[in-house]
PDB file of C-alpha atoms in Angstrom:
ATOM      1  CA  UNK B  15     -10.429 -90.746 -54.826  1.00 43.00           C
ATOM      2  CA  UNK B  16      -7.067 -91.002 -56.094  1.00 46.00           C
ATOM      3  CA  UNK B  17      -6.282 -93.070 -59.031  1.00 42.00           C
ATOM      4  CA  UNK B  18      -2.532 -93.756 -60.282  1.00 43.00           C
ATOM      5  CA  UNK B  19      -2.360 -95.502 -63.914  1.00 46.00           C
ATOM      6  CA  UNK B  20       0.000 -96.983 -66.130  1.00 47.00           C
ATOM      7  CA  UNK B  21       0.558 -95.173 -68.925  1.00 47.00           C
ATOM      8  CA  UNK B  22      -0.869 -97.973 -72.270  1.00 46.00           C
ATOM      9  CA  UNK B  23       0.670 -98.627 -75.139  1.00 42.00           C
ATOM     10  CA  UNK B  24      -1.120 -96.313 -77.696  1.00 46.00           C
ATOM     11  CA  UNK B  25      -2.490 -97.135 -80.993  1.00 46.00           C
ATOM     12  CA  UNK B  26      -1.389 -94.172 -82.901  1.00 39.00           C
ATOM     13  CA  UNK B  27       1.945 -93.755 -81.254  1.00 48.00           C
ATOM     14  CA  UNK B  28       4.768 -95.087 -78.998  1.00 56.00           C
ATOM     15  CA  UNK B  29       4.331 -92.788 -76.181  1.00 66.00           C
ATOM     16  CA  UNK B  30       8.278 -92.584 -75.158  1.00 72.00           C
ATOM     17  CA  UNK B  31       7.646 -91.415 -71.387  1.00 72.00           C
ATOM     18  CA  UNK B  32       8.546 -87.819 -71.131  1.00 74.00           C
ATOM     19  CA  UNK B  33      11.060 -87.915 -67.755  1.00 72.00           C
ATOM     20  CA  UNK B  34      11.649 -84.989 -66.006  1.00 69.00           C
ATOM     21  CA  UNK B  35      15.575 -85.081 -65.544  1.00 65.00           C
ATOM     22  CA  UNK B  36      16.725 -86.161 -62.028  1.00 63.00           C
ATOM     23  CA  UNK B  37      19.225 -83.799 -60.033  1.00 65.00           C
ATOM     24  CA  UNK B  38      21.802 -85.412 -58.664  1.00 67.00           C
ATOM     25  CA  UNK B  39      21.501 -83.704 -55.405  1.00 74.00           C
ATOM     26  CA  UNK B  40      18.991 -81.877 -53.555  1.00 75.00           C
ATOM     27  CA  UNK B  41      18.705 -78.924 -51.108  1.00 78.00           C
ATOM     28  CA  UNK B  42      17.575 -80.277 -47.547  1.00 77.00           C
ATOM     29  CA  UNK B  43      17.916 -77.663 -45.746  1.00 75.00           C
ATOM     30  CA  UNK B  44      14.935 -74.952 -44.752  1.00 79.00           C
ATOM     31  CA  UNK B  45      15.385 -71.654 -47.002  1.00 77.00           C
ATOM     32  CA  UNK B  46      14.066 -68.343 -45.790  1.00 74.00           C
ATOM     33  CA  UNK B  47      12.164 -66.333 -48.354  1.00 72.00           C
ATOM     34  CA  UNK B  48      12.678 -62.546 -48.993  1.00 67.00           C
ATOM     35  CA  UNK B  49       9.895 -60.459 -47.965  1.00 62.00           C
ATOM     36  CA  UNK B  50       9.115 -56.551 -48.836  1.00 58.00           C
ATOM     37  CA  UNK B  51       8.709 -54.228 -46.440  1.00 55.00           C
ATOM     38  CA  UNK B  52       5.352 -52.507 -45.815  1.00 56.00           C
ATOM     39  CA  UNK B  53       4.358 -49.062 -46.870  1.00 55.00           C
ATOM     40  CA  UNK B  54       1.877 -47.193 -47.577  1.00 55.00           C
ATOM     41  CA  UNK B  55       1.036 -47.942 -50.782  1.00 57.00           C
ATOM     42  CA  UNK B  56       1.153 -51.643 -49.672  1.00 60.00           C
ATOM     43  CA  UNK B  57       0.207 -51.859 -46.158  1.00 63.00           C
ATOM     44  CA  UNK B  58       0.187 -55.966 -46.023  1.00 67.00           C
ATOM     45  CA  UNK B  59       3.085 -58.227 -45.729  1.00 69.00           C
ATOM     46  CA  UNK B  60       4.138 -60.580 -48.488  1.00 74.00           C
ATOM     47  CA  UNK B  61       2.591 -63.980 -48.718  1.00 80.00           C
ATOM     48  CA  UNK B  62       3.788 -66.668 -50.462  1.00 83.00           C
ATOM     49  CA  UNK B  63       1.993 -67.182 -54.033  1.00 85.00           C
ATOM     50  CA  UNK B  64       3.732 -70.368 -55.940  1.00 88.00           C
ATOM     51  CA  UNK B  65       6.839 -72.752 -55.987  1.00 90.00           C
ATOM     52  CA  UNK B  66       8.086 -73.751 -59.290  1.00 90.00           C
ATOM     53  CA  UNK B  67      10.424 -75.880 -60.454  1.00 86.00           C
ATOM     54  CA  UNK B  68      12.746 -75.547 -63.447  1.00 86.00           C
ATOM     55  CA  UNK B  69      14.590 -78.799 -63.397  1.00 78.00           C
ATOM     56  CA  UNK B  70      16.256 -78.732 -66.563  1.00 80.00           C
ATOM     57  CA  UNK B  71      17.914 -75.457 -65.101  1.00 85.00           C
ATOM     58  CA  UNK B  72      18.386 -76.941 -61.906  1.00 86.00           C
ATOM     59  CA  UNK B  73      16.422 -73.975 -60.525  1.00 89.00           C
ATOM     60  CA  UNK B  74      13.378 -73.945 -58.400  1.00 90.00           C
ATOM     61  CA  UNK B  75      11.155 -70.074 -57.983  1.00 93.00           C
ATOM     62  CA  UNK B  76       9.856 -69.108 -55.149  1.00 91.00           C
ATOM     63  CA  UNK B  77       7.110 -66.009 -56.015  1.00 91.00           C
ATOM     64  CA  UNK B  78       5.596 -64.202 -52.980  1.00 87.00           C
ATOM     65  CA  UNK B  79       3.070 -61.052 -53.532  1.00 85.00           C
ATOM     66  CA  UNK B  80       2.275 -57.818 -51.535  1.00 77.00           C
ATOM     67  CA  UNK B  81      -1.597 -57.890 -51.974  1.00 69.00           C
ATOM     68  CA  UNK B  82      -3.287 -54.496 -52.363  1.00 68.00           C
ATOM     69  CA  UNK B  83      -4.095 -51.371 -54.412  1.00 70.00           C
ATOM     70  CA  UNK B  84      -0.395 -51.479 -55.718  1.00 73.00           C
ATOM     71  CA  UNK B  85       0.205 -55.322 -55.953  1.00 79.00           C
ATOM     72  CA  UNK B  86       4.096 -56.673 -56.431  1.00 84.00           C
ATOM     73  CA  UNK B  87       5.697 -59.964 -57.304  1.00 88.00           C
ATOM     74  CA  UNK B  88       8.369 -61.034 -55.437  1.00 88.00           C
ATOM     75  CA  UNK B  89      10.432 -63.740 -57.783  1.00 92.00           C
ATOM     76  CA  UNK B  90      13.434 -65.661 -55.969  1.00 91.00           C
ATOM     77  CA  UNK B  91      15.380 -68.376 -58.003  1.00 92.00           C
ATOM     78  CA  UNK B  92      17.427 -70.984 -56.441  1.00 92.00           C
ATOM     79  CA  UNK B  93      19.747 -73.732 -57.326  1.00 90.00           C
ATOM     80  CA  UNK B  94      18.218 -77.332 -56.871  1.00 87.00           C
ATOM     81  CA  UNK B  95      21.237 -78.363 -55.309  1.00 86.00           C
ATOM     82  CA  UNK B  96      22.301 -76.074 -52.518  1.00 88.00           C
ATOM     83  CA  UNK B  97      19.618 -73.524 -52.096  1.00 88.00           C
ATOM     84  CA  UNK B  98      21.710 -70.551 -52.878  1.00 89.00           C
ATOM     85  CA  UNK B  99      19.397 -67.971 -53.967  1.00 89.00           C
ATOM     86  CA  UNK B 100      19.932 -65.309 -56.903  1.00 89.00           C
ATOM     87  CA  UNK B 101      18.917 -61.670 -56.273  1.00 89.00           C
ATOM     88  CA  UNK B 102      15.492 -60.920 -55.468  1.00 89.00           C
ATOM     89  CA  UNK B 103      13.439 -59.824 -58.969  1.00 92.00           C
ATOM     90  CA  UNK B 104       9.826 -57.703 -58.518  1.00 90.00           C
ATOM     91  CA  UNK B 105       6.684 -57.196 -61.095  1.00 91.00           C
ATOM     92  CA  UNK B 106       4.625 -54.759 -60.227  1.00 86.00           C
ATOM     93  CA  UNK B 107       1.399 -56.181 -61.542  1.00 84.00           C
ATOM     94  CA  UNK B 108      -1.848 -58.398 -60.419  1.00 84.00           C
ATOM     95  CA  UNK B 109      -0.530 -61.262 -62.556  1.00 88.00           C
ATOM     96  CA  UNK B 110      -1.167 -64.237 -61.311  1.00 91.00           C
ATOM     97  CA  UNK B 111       2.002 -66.558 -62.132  1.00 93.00           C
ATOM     98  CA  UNK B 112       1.031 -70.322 -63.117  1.00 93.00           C
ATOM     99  CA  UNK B 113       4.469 -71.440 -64.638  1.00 92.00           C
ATOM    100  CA  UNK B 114       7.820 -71.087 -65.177  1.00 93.00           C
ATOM    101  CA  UNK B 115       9.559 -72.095 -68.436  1.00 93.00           C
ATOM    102  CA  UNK B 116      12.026 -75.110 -68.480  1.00 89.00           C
ATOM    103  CA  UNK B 117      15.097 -73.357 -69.017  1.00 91.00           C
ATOM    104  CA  UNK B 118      14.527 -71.028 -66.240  1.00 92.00           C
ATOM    105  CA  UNK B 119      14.099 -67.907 -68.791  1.00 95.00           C
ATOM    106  CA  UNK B 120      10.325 -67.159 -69.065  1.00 96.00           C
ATOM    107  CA  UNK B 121       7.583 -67.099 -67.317  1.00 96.00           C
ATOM    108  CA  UNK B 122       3.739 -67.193 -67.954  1.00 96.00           C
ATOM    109  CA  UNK B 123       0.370 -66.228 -66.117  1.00 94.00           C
ATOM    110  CA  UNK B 124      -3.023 -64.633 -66.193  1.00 92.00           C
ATOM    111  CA  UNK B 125      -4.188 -61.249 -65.360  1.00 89.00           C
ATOM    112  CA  UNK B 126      -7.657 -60.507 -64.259  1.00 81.00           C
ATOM    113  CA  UNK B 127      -7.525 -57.422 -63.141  1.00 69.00           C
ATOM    114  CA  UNK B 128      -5.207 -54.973 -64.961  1.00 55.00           C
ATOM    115  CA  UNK B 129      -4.770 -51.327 -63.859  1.00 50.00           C
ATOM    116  CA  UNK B 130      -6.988 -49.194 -66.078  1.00 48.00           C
ATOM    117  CA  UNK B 131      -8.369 -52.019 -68.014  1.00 52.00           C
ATOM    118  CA  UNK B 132     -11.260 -53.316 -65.483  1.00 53.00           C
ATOM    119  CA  UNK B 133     -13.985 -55.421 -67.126  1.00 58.00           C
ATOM    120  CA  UNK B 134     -11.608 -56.087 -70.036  1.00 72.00           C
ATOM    121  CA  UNK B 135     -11.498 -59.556 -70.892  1.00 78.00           C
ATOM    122  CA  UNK B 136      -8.810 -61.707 -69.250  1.00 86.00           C
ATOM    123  CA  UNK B 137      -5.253 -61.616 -70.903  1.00 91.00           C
ATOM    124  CA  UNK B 138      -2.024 -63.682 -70.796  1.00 94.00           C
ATOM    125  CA  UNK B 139       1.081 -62.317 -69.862  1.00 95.00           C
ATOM    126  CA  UNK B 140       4.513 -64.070 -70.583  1.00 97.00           C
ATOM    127  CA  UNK B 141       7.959 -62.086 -69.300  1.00 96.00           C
ATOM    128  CA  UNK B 142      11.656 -62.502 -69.515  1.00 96.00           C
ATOM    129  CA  UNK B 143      13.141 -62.851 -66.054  1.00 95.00           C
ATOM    130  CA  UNK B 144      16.693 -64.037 -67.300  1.00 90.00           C
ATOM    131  CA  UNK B 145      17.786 -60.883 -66.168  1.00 85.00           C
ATOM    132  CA  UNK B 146      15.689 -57.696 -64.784  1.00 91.00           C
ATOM    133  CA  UNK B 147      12.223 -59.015 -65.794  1.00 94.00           C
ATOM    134  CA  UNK B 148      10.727 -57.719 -69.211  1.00 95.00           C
ATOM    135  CA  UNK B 149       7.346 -58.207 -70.320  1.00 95.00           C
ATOM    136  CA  UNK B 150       7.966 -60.053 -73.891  1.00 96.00           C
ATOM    137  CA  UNK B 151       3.921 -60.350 -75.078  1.00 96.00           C
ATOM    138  CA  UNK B 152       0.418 -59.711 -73.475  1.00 93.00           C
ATOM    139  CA  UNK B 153      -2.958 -60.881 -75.478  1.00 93.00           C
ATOM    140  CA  UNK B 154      -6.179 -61.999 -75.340  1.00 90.00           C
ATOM    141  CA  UNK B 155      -5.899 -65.457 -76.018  1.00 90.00           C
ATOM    142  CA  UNK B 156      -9.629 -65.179 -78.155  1.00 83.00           C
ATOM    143  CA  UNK B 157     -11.652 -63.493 -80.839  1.00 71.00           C
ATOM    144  CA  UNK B 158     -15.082 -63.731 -78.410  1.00 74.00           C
ATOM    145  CA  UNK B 159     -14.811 -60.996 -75.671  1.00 64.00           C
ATOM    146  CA  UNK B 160     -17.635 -63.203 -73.803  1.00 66.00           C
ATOM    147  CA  UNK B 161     -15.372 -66.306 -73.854  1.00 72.00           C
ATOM    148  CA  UNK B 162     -12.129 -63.513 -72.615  1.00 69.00           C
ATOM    149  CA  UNK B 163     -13.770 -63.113 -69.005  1.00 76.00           C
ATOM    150  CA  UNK B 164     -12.855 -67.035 -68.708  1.00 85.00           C
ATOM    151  CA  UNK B 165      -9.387 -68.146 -69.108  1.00 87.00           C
ATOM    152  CA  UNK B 166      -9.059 -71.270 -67.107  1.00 87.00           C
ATOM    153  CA  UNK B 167      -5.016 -71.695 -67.538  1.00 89.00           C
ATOM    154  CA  UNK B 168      -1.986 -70.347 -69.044  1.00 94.00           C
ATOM    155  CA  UNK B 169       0.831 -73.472 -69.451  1.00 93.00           C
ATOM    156  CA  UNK B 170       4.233 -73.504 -70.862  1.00 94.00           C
ATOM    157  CA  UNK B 171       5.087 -76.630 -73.439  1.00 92.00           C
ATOM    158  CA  UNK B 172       8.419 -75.006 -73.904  1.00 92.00           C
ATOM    159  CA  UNK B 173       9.769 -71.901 -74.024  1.00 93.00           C
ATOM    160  CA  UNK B 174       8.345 -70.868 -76.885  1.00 96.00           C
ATOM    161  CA  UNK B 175       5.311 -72.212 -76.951  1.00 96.00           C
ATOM    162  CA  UNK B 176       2.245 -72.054 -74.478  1.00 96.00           C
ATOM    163  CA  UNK B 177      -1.168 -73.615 -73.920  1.00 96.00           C
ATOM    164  CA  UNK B 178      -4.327 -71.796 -72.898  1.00 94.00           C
ATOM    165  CA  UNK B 179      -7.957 -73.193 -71.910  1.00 92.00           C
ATOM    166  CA  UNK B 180     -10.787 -71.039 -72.380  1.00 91.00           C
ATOM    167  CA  UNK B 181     -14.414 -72.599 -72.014  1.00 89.00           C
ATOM    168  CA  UNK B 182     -12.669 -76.035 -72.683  1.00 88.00           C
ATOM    169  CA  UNK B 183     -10.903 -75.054 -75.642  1.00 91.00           C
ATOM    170  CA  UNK B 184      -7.115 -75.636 -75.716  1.00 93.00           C
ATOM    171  CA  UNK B 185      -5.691 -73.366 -77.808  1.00 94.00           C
ATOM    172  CA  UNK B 186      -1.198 -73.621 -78.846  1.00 95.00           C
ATOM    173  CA  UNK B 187       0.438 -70.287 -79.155  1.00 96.00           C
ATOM    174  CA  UNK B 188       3.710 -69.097 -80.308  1.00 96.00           C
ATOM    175  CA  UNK B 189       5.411 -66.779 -77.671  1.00 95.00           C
ATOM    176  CA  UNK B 190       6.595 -63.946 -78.512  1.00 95.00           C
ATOM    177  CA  UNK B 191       4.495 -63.887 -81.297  1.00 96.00           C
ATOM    178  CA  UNK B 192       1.103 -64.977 -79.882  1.00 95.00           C
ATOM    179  CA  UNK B 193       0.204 -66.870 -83.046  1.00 95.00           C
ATOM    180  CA  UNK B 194      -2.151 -69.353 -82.738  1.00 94.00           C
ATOM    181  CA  UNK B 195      -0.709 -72.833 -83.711  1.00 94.00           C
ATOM    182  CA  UNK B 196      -3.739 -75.327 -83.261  1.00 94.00           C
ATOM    183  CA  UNK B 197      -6.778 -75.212 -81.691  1.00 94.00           C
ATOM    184  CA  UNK B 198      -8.561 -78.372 -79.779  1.00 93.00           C
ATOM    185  CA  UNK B 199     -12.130 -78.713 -78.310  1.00 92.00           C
ATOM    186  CA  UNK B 200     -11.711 -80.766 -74.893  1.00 90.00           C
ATOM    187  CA  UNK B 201     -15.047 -80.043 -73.729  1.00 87.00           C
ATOM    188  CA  UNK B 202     -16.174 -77.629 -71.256  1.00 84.00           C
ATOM    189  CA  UNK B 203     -15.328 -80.117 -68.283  1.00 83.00           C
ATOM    190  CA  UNK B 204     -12.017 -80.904 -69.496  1.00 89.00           C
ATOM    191  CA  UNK B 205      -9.158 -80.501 -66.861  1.00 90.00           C
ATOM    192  CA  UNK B 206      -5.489 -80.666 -67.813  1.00 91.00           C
ATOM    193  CA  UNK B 207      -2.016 -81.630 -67.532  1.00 91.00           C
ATOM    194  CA  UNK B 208       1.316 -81.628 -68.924  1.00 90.00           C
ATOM    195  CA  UNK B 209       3.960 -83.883 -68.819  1.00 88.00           C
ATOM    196  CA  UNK B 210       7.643 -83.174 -67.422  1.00 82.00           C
ATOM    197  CA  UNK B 211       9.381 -81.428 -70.508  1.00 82.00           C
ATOM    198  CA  UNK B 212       5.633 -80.844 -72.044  1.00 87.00           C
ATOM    199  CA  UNK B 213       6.216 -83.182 -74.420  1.00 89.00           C
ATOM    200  CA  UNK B 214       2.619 -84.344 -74.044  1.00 91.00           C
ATOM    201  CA  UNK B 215      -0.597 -83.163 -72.597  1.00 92.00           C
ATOM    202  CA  UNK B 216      -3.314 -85.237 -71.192  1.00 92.00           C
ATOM    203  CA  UNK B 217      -6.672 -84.127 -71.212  1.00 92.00           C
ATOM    204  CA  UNK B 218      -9.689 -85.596 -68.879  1.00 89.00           C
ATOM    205  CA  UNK B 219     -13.299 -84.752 -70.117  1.00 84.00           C
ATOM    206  CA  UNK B 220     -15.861 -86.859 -67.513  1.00 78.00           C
ATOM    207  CA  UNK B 221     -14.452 -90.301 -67.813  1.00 77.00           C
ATOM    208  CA  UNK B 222     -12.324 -90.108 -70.959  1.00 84.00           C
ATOM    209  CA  UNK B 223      -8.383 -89.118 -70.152  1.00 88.00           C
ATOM    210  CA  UNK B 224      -6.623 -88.638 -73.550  1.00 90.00           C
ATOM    211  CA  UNK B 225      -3.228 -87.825 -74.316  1.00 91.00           C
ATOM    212  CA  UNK B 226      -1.758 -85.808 -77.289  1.00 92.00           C
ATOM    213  CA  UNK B 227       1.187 -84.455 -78.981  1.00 92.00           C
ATOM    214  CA  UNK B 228       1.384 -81.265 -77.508  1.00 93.00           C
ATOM    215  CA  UNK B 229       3.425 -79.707 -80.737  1.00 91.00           C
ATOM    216  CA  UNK B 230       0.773 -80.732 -83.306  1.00 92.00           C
ATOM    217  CA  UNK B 231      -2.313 -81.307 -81.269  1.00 93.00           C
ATOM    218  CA  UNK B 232      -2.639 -84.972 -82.471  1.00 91.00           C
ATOM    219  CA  UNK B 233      -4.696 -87.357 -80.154  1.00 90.00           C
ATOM    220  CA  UNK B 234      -2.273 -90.231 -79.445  1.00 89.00           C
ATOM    221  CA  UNK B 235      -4.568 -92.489 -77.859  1.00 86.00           C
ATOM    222  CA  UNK B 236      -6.730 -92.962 -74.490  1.00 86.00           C
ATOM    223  CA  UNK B 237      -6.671 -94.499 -70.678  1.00 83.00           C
ATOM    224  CA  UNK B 238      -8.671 -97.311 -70.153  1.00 81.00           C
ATOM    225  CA  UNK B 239     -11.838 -96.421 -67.962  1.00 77.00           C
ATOM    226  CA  UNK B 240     -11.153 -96.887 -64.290  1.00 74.00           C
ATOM    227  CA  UNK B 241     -12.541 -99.075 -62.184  1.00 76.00           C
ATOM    228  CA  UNK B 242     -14.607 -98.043 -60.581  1.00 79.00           C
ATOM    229  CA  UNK B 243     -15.102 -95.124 -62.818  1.00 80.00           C
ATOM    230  CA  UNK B 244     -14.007 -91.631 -61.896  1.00 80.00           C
ATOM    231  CA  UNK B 245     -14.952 -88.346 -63.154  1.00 84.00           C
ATOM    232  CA  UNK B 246     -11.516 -87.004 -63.125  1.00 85.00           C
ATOM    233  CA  UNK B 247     -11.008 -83.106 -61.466  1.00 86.00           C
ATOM    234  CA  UNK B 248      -7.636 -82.956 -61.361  1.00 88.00           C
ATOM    235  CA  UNK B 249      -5.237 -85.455 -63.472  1.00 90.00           C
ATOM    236  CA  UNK B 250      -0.858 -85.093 -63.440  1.00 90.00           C
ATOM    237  CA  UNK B 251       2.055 -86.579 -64.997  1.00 88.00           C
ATOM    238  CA  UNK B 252       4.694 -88.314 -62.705  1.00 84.00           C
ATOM    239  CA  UNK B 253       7.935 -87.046 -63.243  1.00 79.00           C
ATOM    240  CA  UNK B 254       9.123 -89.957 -64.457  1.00 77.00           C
ATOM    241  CA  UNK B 255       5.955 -89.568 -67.126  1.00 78.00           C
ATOM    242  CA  UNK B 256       4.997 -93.225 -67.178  1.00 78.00           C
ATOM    243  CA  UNK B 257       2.258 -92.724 -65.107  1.00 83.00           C
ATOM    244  CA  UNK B 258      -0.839 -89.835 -64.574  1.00 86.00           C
ATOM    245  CA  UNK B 259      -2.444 -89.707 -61.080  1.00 87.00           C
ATOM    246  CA  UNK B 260      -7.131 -88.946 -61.332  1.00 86.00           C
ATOM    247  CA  UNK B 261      -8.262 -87.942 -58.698  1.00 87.00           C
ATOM    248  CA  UNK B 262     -12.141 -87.450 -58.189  1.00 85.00           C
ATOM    249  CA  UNK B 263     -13.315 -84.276 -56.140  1.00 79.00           C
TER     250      UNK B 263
END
């Protein structure tokens, strides 16, 4: 049950919406994605993992994996505008990509299953793929091993700064440094969004949706309760980030 709001006015701040800048053209055209060849190390073809836009670069990603024993990431970047693709980049890790910085540079996941480290608690990974990808930092993003084995998402407010949910708890970090900046309870059922530039994040705990500063961690205000009222599983900014779609699974 899909519910798209207006963004209120907000009692503790003017939320300026955060717009993700428009290109002035688009690619329309289909675009065929690399794929690695099979061997034996990797026996099954390449599937495709995650699109990603980097609008501010004018760059989308395209990241495809060969699944198996010796799992690779395939990254492709392409201009918004015509399609044209740069050359193909590979990780050879089970990294699971969930973003791509802004400005095209960096990007972030989670890895569950690293070689040599299994049962190890969860960690996040961010790289440097402005050239020949470099892994730039990899932590735990926690003190409690326990809470480790449950990192719920890995985000990118800019490119120097990332947010991680473990348990419910949001947690800022500086990249490379992995410092923790703030720290914010959103409750265990809390799901999560940010908007277009990551200006902001909005957070939806049962039926409360609130939004905050996503440099300081400040709560700038709340959504008024839907009606009817939704329990909120998923929640996302428009790009034009004067609006946040609920939806209800």
């Amino acid at each position: 049950n899909p519910v798209m709001t207006d963004t209120p006015d907000l009692p503790l701040e003017t939320l300026v919406p955060d717009a993700q800048p428009a290109p002035k053209t688009l690619v329309t055209r289909p675009i065929a994605l690399s794929s690695m060849p099979k061997t034996q190390a990797n026996p099954f073809p390449a599937r495709v993992a995650g699109i990603f836009p980097a609008v501010a670069a004018a760059q989308f990603f395209a990241i495809s994996e060969s699944p198996g024993f010796h799992p690779v990431k395939l990254i492709q970047r392409f201009d918004l505008a015509t399609g044209t693709p740069s050359p193909v980049m590979t990780i050879a890790s089970s990294l699971v990509i969930s973003g791509i910085s802004s400005d095209g540079k960096r990007l972030v996941g989670i890895n569950t299953i690293r070689q040599g480290h299994f049962g190890d608690p969860n960690t996040v990974e961010v790289w440097s793929i402005e050239r020949e990808p470099q892994l730039l930092v990899s932590f735990i993003p926690t003190t409690d091993t326990n809470e480790g084995h449950f990192l719920q998402s890995a985000r990118f407010v800019d490119p120097n700064h990332i947010l991680t949910m473990i348990l419910g708890k949001l947690t800022c970090w500086e990249i490379p440094a992995a410092k923790a900046i703030y720290t914010r309870d959103l409750g265990r059922r809390a799901t999560l969004a940010t908007s277009a530039t990551g200006k902001y994040f909005a957070a939806a705990d049962d039926l409360t949706v609130r939004i905050f500063n996503s440099a300081t961690g400040a709560v700038l205000g709340s959504l008024p309760d839907a009606s009817p009222p939704i329990h909120p599983t998923h929640i996302s900014f428009s790009s034009s980030g004067n609006r946040i779609l609920l939806s209800e699974k």
